[in-house]
Amino acid sequence: MTFLPSPSDVEAILNELGFKDLDSFMESILGGFITEIPGEDLPSMDQPSLLRYMEDLSKRNRVYSPEKVYAGWGVEPAFVYPATKYLVGRGEFLTSYTPYQPEMSQGMLQALYEYQSVMAELLGLEVVNSSMYDGASALAEAILLAYRVAGRPRILLPKTLPPHLSRVVDTYLYGAGLETVNYEDPTINSDSLSMVESLLREGVSALVFEFPSSLGYLYEDVDKLADLVHSYGALFIVYTDLWSTPIVAPPGDIGADVAVAEGQPMGLYMGAGGPLLGVFAVRGEQRLIRNMPGRLIGETRTMDGDKAYTMILQTREQHIRRANATSNICTNEALSAVQVLINMLIMGRGGLVSKSLEMMELAHRLADMLERYGGSQPSSSPFHRRFTMVFDDVDLNKLYDRLRGLGYLPGNLSGYGLSMNINFFHTVEAIEEFASSVGVVIEDVQTG
Amino acid sequence: MFRQARWREPTVFELGEIGDGVLDGDEYRRALKYLPEKLVRRSGLRIPDLPEFQVVRHFTRLSQENYGVDLGIYPLGSCTMKYNPRISEEVAALEGLRDISPHQDEEEIQGVLEVMYRLSRILSLLTGMDEFSLQPAAGAQGEFVGVLIMKKYFEVRGEERDEIIVPDTAHGTNPASAKMGGFKVVEIPSDERGMVNPRLLREVVNERTAGLMLTNPNTLGLFEENILEIADILHENGSLLYYDGANLNAIVGWARPGDMGFDIVHTNLHKTFSTPHGGGGPGSGPVGVKSFLRDFLPVPIVVYRDGMYRWEWGLKHSIGKVHMFYGNFLVALRAYTYILSMGLEGLRRASSIAVMNSNYLFRKVSRLRGVEPYPRDSRMRMHEFVVSLESLRRETGVSARDVAKRILDYGVYAPTTYFPIIVPEALMVEPTETVGKRDLDHYASVVERVVEEAYNEPDKIINSPVNTTVGRLDEAYGSRPRTMKPSERWGRRDG
Ligand SMILES: Cc1ncc(COP(=O)(O)O)c(C=O)c1O
């Protein structure tokens, strides 16, 4: 039992406590509550056999080459620099916890402060918390914040909000007893704005807007939409794609009060979907900050006046405010935040901007190629690195399955078509190969 | 003597040249090729461009200014800061488990599903429940799920119940979760023995009571010995009993919440099952239920049918989803690895040593001058214990906060302070099973030395810590609207 103290230690302590073995010791406390648990199925495994078992298990999963993955809703292949992996594996970070004693936990606090600051730059907003569970719960909590601030039990959600987000939002709003109304995304339906206005007139706490949308599109008059939302006293919540922000107007530039995102694409492993990183930001306005969920790190000073970091505005949180806290979140995704921070710093500003540009160029190149096979898009709005397509006379499910047979995870399917996402690993060669595979399959399913 | 690293490390923003960060001519031109001008980023992106060696040095230095379980005892109460085996890290780094997309079909991820399925079965075995969902990302999200299950359950039954009871020793997440589920929170006082008193409970339980949320052992480290009667009171009233599994490490392998009458439980894999806390997370908070509540669990859950693991989405009354995908799989995987390496016997031994260590330290600490056990009796504690420094404070002016700060000076982490909130000048101590007798003796001697100092040299304590990266913080300073600074961008509204 290598993870436990030596038998002689155990014996010595039991002796002092006046017990002869652990059984009688536990018996003295738990008495009749002790249950016999059938344990034949749970023997202990030594480390070599355990590793072997896990390696075998890992071979029973299919691993896609990252450049063959075009699926991108929420989670996608992300490059984790070896230096990032090494640094977050350091025990001083990995095995620490919430910095309840800031004087001895400055390293984590400063790292999280830097995460908040780098994320604030990307999003163009001033206040970012030190993490939520994932993008979906971050979005749900953004809505709860809006309700606390604006007080109206109705929320507007885009019809195109995909299920990995909408189902979580539904659950949180069920708890809070809030009602949602769907509106047409203006990049899909140009009449959307008048519909939105009539909904706003009835009184809502927030309008949730995807920028870019999950289908990929960027609404050009997003600033007008923000103004409209604000003119009815509602909050403008923007769900964004972090990879777009280095070159596309970030939430702060388009009038967002709250911005939320999934942080995984910036440097977390996919891990079959977790752990992830919920990014949560607000404009630097006191009523928004005071109503924010989650932990917030800030600069402070020591009694001697030196600069230092600590958790700030803790009176919002459950350990102080209990039932009236702004959220129940306690354990969050701090190490994911640090991992994403380090990964982004290794890329640096220059690296982030050029990668974001490259992704946009690749996406357009791919779209052009696919249009030659009869692909058409549900929107004429600009897009960054993601777009959606349907193909004349092609059953998308069939297309999807056939491409999967060729080693691709070709995108995300919805009623609007197949949404494809350019990720960190894509190259010109990779997308050309993909496009020609699509071409071959299309020809095949059309004629066959 | 202990002295923590003190690099006076600048922020990354001070490590390199940062201009205004706006797109330069070439970048702007490339952006304009596909974006209309008004959608091109305008505000500066003030992120430094640093060589990799500088990034590595920066974070290595920061890591040295941080304390973790790998450095020594970390006895935060109810947090179970136990050793995190490296084999779990190795397993979580296997490409065939780590690089799996959640968008893959079930037949392509049988290995992943097997881990989820088996872990769920093991958690059921260990807690005495029937079915688990691994979706909640932490304990608090598990609580939220549990609360919503109660809500939905009564809705389906057509009963209007809008109150949830929590004891005054409950963790803050319990009332906060109940509130997020739309419930009114009714707090009941603990009795003089630090427990839920069945008589008092009977007085507050009524036809509007949806359920009671309870930690057992509770946050005072005491086993709620009236738990069967408590369960009866709730069940006779048609209410449900929720188990906050934060303290499962005290009983795992010995006793099971399912046998005590709990209907819904969450477990904190990052506590009981040793996954690293990562400076605050990620964790994982699976929720288990008795079979009559199976249909209410978040979807999907994993089932084994016709020789294959599959997702089951069709739970009739499911509360929905709380996570984008299937929860923190890589955390669950680490927990599964830990459980397999321990085996049931190992888990039993671990929890009993955790309780033994706690009692050993309790005896040593609670007899110190100015320190009293809470409640004031010498009953056996479980995996954690609480003492009050009220007398110390009265006699010396030194508070629990001061004592905690001074403990840091000796190179060990401080216990939780001021929780449970009903205990004046509380220290809440959970040593876990992964410390030896020498560590415990050393910790007790540190607390003893600090308490002596409180009587002899109180100034030394009030001015502590002095051996940590920074001295005592002015915590309020960072939270005042005028002086707060939550990011480098703060106050720089020029874009
Ligand atoms: C007693 C108790 N309940 C619930 C929680 C919440 O768990 P988590 O932090 O995993 O959300 C904690 C943890 O910190 C706790 O100590």
XYZ file of N, CA, C and O and ligand atoms in Angstrom, chain A residues 97 133 330-331, chain B residues 77-79 138-141 143 171 173-174 215 219 244 246-247 266 268 270-271, ligand 1:
112
model
N -4.300 24.070 -3.692
C -5.747 24.289 -3.775
C -6.019 25.780 -3.732
O -5.099 26.595 -3.681
N -16.770 26.258 -14.844
C -16.576 24.852 -15.214
C -16.336 24.676 -16.720
O -15.460 23.938 -17.135
N -17.460 26.641 -6.235
C -16.384 26.625 -5.239
C -15.144 26.131 -5.976
O -14.399 26.914 -6.560
N -14.944 24.807 -6.024
C -13.901 24.261 -6.881
C -14.204 24.680 -8.319
O -15.333 24.528 -8.784
N -9.675 21.705 6.249
C -10.810 20.874 6.620
C -11.781 20.685 5.480
O -12.046 21.605 4.704
N -12.332 19.474 5.371
C -13.306 19.081 4.338
C -12.747 19.187 2.920
O -13.500 19.090 1.959
N -11.453 19.405 2.770
C -10.874 19.524 1.419
C -10.101 18.273 1.018
O -9.804 18.083 -0.155
N -17.892 19.460 -10.356
C -17.361 19.615 -8.997
C -18.488 19.317 -8.024
O -19.638 19.116 -8.432
N -18.140 19.300 -6.738
C -19.138 18.991 -5.723
C -20.334 19.925 -5.782
O -21.489 19.485 -5.719
N -20.061 21.205 -5.913
C -21.162 22.172 -5.897
C -22.109 21.950 -7.081
O -23.321 22.095 -6.941
N -21.554 21.582 -8.224
C -22.446 21.311 -9.361
C -23.229 20.023 -9.124
O -24.386 19.908 -9.541
N -24.269 19.149 -6.185
C -25.350 19.593 -5.299
C -26.490 20.209 -6.110
O -27.665 19.949 -5.855
N -21.598 23.477 4.584
C -20.732 24.254 3.702
C -21.584 25.254 2.938
O -22.749 24.965 2.628
N -21.741 26.039 -0.058
C -22.290 25.600 -1.335
C -23.679 24.988 -1.172
O -24.491 25.073 -2.093
N -23.977 24.379 -0.024
C -25.286 23.725 0.160
C -26.430 24.738 0.056
O -27.298 24.587 -0.812
N -24.021 16.600 5.455
C -22.684 16.047 5.276
C -22.484 15.077 6.436
O -22.790 15.424 7.568
N -19.233 18.795 9.160
C -18.023 19.613 9.044
C -17.332 19.842 10.388
O -16.278 20.461 10.438
N -24.038 15.266 1.038
C -22.883 16.017 0.550
C -21.655 15.165 0.830
O -21.257 14.970 1.977
N -18.518 15.497 0.502
C -17.192 16.106 0.708
C -16.387 15.336 1.755
O -15.159 15.320 1.707
N -17.082 14.723 2.695
C -16.363 14.054 3.787
C -16.389 12.528 3.682
O -16.182 11.823 4.677
N -23.585 13.197 -3.680
C -22.503 13.522 -4.609
C -21.209 13.102 -3.942
O -21.111 13.034 -2.718
N -16.906 13.881 -4.188
C -15.909 14.787 -4.748
C -14.693 13.935 -5.093
O -13.915 13.567 -4.215
N -12.060 14.744 -6.463
C -10.797 15.436 -6.169
C -10.463 15.374 -4.683
O -9.373 15.720 -4.294
N -11.392 14.948 -3.883
C -11.089 14.790 -2.457
C -10.839 13.323 -2.161
O -9.707 12.874 -2.072
C -18.477 20.171 3.023
C -18.335 20.590 1.601
N -19.390 20.532 0.773
C -19.306 20.887 -0.516
C -18.142 21.362 -1.055
C -18.132 21.806 -2.479
O -17.395 20.982 -3.312
P -16.631 21.519 -4.576
O -15.594 22.471 -4.094
O -16.061 20.317 -5.211
O -17.607 22.208 -5.451
C -17.015 21.446 -0.230
C -15.741 21.882 -0.792
O -15.008 22.600 -0.841
C -17.109 21.061 1.130
O -16.051 21.135 1.931
